[in-house]
CSV table of C-alpha atoms in Angstrom, one decimal:
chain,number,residue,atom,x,y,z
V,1,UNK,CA,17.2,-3.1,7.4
V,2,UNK,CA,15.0,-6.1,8.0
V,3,UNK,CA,11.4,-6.6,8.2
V,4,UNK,CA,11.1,-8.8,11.3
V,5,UNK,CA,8.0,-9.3,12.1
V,6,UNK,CA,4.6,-8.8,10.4
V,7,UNK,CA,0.6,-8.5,11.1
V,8,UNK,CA,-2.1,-8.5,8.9
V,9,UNK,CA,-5.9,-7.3,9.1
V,10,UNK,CA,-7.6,-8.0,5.7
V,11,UNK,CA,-11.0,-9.0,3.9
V,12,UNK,CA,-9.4,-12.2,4.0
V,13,UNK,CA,-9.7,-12.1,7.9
V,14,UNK,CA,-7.9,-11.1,11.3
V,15,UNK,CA,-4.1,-12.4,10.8
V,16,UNK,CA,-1.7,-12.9,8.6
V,17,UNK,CA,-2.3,-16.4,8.1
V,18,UNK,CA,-5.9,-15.6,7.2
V,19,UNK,CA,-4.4,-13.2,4.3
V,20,UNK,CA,-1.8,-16.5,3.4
V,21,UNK,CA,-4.7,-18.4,3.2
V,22,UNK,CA,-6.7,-16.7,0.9
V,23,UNK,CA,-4.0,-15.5,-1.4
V,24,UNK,CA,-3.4,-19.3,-1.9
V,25,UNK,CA,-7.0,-19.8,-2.8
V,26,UNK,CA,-7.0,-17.8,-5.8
V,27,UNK,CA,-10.3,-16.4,-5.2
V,28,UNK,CA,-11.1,-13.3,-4.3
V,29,UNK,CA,-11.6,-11.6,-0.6
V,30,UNK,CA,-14.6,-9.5,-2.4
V,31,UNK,CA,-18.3,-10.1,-1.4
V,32,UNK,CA,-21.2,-8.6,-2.5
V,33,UNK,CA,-22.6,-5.6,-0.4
V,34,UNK,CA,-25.7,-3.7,-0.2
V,35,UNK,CA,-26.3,-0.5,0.4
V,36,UNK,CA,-24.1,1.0,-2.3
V,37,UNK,CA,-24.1,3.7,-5.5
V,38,UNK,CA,-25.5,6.6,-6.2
V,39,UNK,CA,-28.8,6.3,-4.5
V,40,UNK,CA,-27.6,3.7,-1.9
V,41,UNK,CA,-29.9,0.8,-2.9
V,42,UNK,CA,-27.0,-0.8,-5.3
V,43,UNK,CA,-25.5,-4.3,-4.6
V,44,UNK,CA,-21.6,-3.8,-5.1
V,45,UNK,CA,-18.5,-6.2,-4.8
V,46,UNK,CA,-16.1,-5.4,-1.8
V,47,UNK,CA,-13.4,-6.3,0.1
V,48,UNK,CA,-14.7,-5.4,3.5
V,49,UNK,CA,-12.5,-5.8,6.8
V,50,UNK,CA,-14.7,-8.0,9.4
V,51,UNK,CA,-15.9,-7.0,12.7
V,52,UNK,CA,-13.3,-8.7,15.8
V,53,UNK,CA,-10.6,-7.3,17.2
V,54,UNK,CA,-10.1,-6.1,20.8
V,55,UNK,CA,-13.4,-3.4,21.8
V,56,UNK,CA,-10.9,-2.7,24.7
V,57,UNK,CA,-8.6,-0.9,22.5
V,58,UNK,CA,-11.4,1.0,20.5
V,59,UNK,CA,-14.8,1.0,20.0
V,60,UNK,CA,-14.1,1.1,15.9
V,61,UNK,CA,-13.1,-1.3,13.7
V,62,UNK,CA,-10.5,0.9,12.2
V,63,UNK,CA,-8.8,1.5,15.8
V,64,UNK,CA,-8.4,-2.2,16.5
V,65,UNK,CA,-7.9,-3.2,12.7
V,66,UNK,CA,-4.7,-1.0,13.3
V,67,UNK,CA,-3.9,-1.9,16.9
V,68,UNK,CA,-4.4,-6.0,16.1
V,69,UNK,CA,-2.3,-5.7,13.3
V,70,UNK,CA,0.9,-3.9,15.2
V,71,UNK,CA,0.8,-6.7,18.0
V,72,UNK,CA,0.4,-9.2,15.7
V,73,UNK,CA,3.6,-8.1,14.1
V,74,UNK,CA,5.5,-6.9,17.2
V,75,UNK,CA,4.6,-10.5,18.8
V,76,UNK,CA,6.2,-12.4,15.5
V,77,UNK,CA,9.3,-10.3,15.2
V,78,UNK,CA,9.9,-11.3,19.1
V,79,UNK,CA,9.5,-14.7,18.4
V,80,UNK,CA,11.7,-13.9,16.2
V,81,UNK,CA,14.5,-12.9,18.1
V,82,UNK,CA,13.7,-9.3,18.0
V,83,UNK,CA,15.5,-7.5,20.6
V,84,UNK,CA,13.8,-4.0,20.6
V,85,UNK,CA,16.4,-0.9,21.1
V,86,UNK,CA,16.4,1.5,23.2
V,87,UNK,CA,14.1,3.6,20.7
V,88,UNK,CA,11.8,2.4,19.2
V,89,UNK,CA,9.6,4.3,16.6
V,90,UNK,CA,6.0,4.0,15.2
V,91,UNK,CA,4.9,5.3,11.7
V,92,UNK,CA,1.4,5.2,10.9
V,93,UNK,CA,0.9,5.3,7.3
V,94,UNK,CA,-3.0,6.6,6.4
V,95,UNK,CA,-4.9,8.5,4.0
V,96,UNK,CA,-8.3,9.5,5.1
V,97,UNK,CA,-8.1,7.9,8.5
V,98,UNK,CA,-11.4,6.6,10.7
V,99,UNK,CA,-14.4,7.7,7.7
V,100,UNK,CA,-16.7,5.6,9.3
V,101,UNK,CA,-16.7,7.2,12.6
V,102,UNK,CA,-16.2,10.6,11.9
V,103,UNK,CA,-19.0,10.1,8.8
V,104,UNK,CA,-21.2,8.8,12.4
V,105,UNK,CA,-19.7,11.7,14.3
V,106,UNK,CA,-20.9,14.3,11.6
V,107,UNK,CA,-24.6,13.0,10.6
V,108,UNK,CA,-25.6,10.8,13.5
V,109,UNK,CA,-24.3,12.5,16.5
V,110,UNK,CA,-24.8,15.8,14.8
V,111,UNK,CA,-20.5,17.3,16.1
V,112,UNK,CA,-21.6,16.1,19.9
V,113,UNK,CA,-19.8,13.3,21.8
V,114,UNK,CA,-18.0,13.6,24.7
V,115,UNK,CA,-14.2,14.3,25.1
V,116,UNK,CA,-13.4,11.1,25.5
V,117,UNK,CA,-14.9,9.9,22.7
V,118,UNK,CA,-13.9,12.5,20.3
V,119,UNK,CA,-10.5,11.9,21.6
V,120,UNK,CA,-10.8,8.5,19.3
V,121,UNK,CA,-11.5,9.9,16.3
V,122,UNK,CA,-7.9,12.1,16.2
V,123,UNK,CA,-5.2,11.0,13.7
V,124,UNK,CA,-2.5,10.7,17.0
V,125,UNK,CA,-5.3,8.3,18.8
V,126,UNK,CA,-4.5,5.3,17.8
V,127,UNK,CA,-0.8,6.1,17.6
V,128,UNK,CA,-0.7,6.8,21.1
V,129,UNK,CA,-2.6,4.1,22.2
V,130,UNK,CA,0.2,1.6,20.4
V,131,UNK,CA,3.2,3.6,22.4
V,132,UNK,CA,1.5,3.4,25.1
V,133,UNK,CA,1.1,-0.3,25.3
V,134,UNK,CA,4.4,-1.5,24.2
V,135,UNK,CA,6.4,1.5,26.2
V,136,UNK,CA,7.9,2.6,22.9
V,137,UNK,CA,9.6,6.2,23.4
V,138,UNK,CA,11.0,6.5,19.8
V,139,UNK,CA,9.2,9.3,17.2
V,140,UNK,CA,5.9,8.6,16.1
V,141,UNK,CA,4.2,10.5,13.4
V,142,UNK,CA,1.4,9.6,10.3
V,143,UNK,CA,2.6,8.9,6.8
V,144,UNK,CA,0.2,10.3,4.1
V,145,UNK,CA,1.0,9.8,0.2
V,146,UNK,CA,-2.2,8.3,-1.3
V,147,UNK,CA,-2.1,4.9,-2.1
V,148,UNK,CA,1.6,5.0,-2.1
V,149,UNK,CA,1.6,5.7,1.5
V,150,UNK,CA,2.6,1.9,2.8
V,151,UNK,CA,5.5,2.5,0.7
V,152,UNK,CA,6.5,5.7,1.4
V,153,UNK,CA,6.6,4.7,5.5
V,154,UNK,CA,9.1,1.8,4.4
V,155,UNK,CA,11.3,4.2,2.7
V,156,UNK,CA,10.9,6.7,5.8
V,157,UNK,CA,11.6,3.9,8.5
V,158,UNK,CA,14.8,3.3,6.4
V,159,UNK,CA,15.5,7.0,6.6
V,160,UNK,CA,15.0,7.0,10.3
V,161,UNK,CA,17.6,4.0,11.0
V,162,UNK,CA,20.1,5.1,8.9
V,163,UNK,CA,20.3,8.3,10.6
V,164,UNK,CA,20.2,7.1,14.0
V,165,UNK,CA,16.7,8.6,14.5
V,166,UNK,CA,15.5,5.4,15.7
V,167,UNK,CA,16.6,1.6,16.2
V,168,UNK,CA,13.9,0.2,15.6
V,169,UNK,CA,10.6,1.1,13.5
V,170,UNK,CA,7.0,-0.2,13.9
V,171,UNK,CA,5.0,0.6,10.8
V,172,UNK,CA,1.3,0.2,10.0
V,173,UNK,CA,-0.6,0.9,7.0
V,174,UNK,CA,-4.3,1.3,8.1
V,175,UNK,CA,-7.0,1.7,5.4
V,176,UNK,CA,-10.9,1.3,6.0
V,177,UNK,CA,-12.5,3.7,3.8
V,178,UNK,CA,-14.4,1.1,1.4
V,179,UNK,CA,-17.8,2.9,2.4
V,180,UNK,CA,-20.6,3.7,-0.2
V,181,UNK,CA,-19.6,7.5,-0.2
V,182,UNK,CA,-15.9,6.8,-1.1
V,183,UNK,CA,-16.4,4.3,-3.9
V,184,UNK,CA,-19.0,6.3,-5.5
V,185,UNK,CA,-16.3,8.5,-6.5
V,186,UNK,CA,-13.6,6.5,-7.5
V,187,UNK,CA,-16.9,4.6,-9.9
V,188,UNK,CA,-17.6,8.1,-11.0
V,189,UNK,CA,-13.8,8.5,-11.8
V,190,UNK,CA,-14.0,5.7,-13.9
V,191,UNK,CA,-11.3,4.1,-11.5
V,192,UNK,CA,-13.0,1.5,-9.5
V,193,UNK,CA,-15.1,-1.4,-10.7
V,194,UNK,CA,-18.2,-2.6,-8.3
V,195,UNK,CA,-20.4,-3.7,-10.6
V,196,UNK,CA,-18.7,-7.2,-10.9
V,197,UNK,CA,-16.8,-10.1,-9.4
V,198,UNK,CA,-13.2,-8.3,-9.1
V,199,UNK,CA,-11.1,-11.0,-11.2
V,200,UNK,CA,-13.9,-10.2,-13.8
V,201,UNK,CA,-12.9,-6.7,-13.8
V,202,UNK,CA,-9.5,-6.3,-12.5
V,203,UNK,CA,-7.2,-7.7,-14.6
V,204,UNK,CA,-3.5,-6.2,-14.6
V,205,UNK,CA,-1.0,-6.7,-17.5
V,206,UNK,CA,-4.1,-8.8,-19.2
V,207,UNK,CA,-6.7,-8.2,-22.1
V,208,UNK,CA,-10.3,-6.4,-20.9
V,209,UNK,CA,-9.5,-4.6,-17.4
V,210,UNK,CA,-11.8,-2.3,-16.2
V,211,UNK,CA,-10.2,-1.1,-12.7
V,212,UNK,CA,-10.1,-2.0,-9.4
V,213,UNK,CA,-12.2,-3.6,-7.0
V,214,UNK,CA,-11.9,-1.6,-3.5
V,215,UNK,CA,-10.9,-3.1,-0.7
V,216,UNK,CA,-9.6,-2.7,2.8
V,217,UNK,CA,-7.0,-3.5,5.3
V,218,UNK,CA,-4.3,-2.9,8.1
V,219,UNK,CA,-0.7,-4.4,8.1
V,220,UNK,CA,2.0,-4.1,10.0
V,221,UNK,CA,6.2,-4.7,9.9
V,222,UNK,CA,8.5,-4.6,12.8
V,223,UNK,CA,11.5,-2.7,10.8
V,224,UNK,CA,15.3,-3.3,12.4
V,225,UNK,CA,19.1,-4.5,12.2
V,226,UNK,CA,18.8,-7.2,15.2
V,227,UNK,CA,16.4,-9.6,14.7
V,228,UNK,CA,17.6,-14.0,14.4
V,229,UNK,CA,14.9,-15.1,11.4
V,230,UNK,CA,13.7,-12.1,9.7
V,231,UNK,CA,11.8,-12.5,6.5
V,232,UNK,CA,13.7,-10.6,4.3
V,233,UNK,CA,16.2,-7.5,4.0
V,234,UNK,CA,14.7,-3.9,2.5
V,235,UNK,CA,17.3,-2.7,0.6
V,236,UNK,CA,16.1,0.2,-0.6
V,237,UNK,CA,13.9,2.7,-1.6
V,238,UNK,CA,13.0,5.6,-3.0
V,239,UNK,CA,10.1,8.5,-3.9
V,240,UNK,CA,9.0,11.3,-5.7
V,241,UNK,CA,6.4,13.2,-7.5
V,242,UNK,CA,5.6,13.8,-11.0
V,243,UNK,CA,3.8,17.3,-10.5
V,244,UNK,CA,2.0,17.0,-13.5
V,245,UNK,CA,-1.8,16.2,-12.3
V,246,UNK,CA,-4.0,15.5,-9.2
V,247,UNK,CA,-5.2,12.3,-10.7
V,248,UNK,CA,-4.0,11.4,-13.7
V,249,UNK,CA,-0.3,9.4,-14.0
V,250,UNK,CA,2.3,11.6,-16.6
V,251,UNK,CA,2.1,10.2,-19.7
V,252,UNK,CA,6.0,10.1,-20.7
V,253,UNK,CA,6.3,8.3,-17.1
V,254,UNK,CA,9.7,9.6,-16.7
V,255,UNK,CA,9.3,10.5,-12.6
V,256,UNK,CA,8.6,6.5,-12.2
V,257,UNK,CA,11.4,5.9,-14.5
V,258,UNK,CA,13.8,8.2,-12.2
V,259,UNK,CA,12.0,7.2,-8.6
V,260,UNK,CA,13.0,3.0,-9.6
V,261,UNK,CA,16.6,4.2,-10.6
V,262,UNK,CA,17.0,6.0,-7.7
V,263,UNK,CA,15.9,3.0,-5.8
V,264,UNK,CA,18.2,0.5,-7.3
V,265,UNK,CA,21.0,3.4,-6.8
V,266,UNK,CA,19.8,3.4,-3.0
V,267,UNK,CA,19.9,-0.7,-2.9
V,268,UNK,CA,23.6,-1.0,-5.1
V,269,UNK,CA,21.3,-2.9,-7.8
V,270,UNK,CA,20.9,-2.7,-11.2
V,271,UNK,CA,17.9,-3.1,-12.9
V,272,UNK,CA,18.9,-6.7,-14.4
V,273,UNK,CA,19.3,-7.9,-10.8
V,274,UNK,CA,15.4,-7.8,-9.9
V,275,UNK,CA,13.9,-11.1,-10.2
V,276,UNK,CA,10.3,-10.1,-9.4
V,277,UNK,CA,7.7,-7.0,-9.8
V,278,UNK,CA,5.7,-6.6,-7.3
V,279,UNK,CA,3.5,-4.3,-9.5
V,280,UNK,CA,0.5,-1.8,-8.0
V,281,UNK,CA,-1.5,-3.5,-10.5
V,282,UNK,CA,-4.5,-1.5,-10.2
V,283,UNK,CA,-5.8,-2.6,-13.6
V,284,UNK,CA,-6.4,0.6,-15.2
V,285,UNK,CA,-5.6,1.3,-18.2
V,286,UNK,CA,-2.9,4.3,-17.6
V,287,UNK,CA,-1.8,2.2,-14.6
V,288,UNK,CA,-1.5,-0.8,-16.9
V,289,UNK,CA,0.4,1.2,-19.7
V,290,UNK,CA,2.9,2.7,-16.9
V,291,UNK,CA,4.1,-0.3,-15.7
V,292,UNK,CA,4.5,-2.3,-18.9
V,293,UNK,CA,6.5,0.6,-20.3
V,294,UNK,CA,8.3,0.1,-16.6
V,295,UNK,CA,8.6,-3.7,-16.9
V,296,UNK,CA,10.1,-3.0,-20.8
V,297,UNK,CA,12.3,-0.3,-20.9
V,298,UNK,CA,13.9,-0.2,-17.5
V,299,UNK,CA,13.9,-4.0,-16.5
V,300,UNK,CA,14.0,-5.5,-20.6
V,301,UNK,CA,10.9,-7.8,-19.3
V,302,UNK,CA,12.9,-9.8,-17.6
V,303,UNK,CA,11.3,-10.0,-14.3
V,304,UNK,CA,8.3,-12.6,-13.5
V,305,UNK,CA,5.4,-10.1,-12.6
V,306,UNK,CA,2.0,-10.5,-10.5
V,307,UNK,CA,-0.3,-7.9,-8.8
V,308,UNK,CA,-2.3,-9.1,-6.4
V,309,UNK,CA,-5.2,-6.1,-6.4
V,310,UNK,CA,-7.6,-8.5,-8.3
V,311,UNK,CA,-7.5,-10.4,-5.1
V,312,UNK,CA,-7.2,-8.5,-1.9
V,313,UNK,CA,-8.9,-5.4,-3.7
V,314,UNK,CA,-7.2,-1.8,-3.7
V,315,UNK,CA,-6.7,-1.3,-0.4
V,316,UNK,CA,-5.5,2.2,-0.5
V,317,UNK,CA,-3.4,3.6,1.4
V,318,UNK,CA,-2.4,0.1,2.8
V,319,UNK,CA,-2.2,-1.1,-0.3
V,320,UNK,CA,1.7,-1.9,-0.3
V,321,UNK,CA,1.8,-2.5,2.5
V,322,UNK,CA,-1.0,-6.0,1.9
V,323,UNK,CA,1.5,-6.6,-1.1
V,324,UNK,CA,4.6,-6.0,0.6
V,325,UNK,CA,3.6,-8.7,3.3
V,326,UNK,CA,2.8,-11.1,0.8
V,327,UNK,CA,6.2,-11.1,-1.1
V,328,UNK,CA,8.1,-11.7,2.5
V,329,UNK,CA,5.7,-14.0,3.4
V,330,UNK,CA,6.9,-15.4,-0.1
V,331,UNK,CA,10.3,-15.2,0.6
V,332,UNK,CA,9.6,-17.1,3.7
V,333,UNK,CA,7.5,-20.1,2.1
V,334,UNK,CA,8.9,-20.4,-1.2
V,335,UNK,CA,5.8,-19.4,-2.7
V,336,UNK,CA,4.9,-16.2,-5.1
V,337,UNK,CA,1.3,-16.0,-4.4
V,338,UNK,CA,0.1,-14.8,-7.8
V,339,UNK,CA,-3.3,-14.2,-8.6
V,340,UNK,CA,-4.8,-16.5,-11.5
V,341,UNK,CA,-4.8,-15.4,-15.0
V,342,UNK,CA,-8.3,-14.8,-16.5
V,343,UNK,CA,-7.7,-13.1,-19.7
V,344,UNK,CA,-4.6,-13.0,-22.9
V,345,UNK,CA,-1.6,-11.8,-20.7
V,346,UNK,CA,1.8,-10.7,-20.7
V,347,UNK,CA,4.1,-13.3,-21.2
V,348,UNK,CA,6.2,-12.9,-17.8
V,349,UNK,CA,2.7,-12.1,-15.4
V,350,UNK,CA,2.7,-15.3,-13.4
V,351,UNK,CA,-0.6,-17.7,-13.1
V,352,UNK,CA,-1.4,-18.1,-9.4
V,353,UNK,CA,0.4,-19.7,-6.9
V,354,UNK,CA,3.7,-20.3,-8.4
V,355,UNK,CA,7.3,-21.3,-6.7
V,356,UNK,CA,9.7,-18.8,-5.5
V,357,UNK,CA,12.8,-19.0,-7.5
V,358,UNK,CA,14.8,-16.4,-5.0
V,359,UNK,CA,16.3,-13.1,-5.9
V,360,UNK,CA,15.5,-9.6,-6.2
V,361,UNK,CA,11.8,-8.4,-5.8
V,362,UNK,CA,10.8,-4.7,-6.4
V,363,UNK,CA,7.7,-3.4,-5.5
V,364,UNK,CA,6.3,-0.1,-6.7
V,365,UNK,CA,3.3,1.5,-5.6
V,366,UNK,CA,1.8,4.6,-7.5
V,367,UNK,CA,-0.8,7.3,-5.2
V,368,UNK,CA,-2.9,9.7,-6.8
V,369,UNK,CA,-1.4,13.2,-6.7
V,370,UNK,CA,1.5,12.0,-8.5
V,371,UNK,CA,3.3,9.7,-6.2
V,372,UNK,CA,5.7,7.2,-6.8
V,373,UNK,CA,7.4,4.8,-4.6
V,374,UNK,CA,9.4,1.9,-4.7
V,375,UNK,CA,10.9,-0.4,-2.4
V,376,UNK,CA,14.1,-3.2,-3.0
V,377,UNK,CA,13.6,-6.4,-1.3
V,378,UNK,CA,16.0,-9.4,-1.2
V,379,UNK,CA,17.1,-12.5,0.7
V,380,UNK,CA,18.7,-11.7,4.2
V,381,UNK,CA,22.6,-12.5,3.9
């Protein structure tokens, strides 16, 4: 399976060069925002999405984050040489969908709108509206693992082609919940940082991280077999769950252990063969001790690792997929856009913008609830 074709809707801006761009810059997509905390008066530092995007396909920003995003990718894989099959499929990977309007449908329109615009605010909307465009006839269904989700649709589009289920898979990751409400929580939680510039605060595999900064997004792939100049083959995957807690991550780590194994098993790798990590790099400090005792005693800290969080923020549920289209934007350019180190490091965490030596890059990505996920990538033969 390739990944053919790819859109991008970020703080950064409306397209993937925008997200390029501002990777490259090693400065972060974060501004600061008021109307946050406990009492709604606070300043805080967020990756917000922009207002643009088509009001023809929706009258929210998350409906034509997502929709920009899918024909931003569907028109690059064509140019491509993307010959779409016969079916074509569309997996939506979210986690708490359109907050903003249905926060707006709850206290300001009190539960009254028409049908037609409660029709918008459905899961299947948006969906529906994408098949409907492109003439796709192929399943289309929502992916929802937390912030693993982006992920977990890349492992499920592979599960789809390789049973014949579809030829073809769109996914999107959509993920606009960086409202005042939702990161008072994850503050509370001790989790997210908003007090502070991110790179202040976020600071993965480095001395003095805090957390994440949140952020937002919506990225899309065009998944297939038959495209001329894809960006780069998805070997692999795999998932699973450590059932141990609805937050925190299992302390022996042994489910993330088993989910990468079973993803190199998937991709016919072995561990020595990845070149990158493509870490979730949340900067917390269970997040942080996970994926160092990852990076040591399953890959020998070998690989070069970056996270690029302290940028683009946590975008939740898209959060993969930001990071996934990144490293095959990488691939493509011959650059691993790193973010910059601020802080003592470990000794294979790249500094910024640094040249793509090739090979294997494996990307996990961890969701609250106990989900794991990772995906293989490599060069297309």
């Amino acid at each position: 399976m390739t990944l053919a074709g790819i859109g991008a809707v970020t703080a950064y801006g409306w397209g993937r060069e925008a997200l390029w761009q501002g990777l490259l810059s090693g400065k972060s997509a974060a501004s600061v925002q008021h109307g946050y905390g406990p009492g709604r008066d606070e300043d805080a530092w967020v990756s917000l999405v922009p207002e643009g995007g088509d009001p023809v396909v929706s009258t929210s920003r998350y409906g034509r984050a997502m929709h920009e995003s899918a024909r931003e990718a569907i028109t690059d894989a064509l140019a491509r040489g993307w010959q779409p099959g016969r079916t074509v499929g569309v997996l939506h990977a979210i986690v708490l969908g359109d907050v903003v309007n249905w926060r707006d449908f709850y206290l300001v329109d009190g539960g009254h709108r028409s049908s037609r615009d409660y029709m918008r605010l459905l899961p299947s909307t948006p969906v529906s509206v994408l098949m409907q465009e492109y003439g796709f006839h192929g399943p289309a269904m929502n992916v929802s693992a937390a912030c693993s989700s982006a992920n977990v649709a890349l492992v499920t589009a592979q599960l789809w082609l390789d049973a014949g289920i579809a030829d073809d898979v769109v996914c999107i990751a959509t993920d606009m919940s960086a409202t005042a409400d939702m990161v008072e929580h994850f503050v509370q939680l001790g989790a997210a940082v908003s007090d502070t510039e991110p790179l202040d605060a976020c600071r993965p595999f480095q001395a003095g991280s805090r957390g994440f900064g949140f952020g937002e997004a919506s990225v899309a792939f065009v998944l297939t077999r038959s495209a001329d100049l894809p960006y780069v083959a998805v070997l692999g995957g795999a998932m699973n769950n450590d059932a141990y807690h609805v937050v925190s991550v299992e302390p022996t780590h042994t489910q993330i252990f088993e989910c990468t194994a079973r993803a190199l098993d998937k991709a016919g790798l072995a561990a020595e063969d990845v070149r990158y990590f493509n870490a979730h790099g949340t900067g917390t400090r269970q997040c942080d001790m996970a994926e160092r005792d990852l990076m040591k005693n399953m890959f020998g800290d070998q690989p070069h690792v970056y996270a690029l969080k302290p940028l683009t923020g946590h975008c939740q549920g898209a959060a993969a997929g930001v990071e996934v289209a990144a490293a095959a934007l990488g691939y493509e350019r011959g650059i691993v856009p790193a973010a910059p180190i601020v802080a003592s490091a470990h000794p294979r965490l790249l500094d910024g913008p640094t040249p793509f030596e090739g090979g294997i890059t494996a990307k996990l990505s961890l969701g609250m609830g106990g989900n794991n996920s990772v995906v293989l990538l490599g060069p297309v033969d």
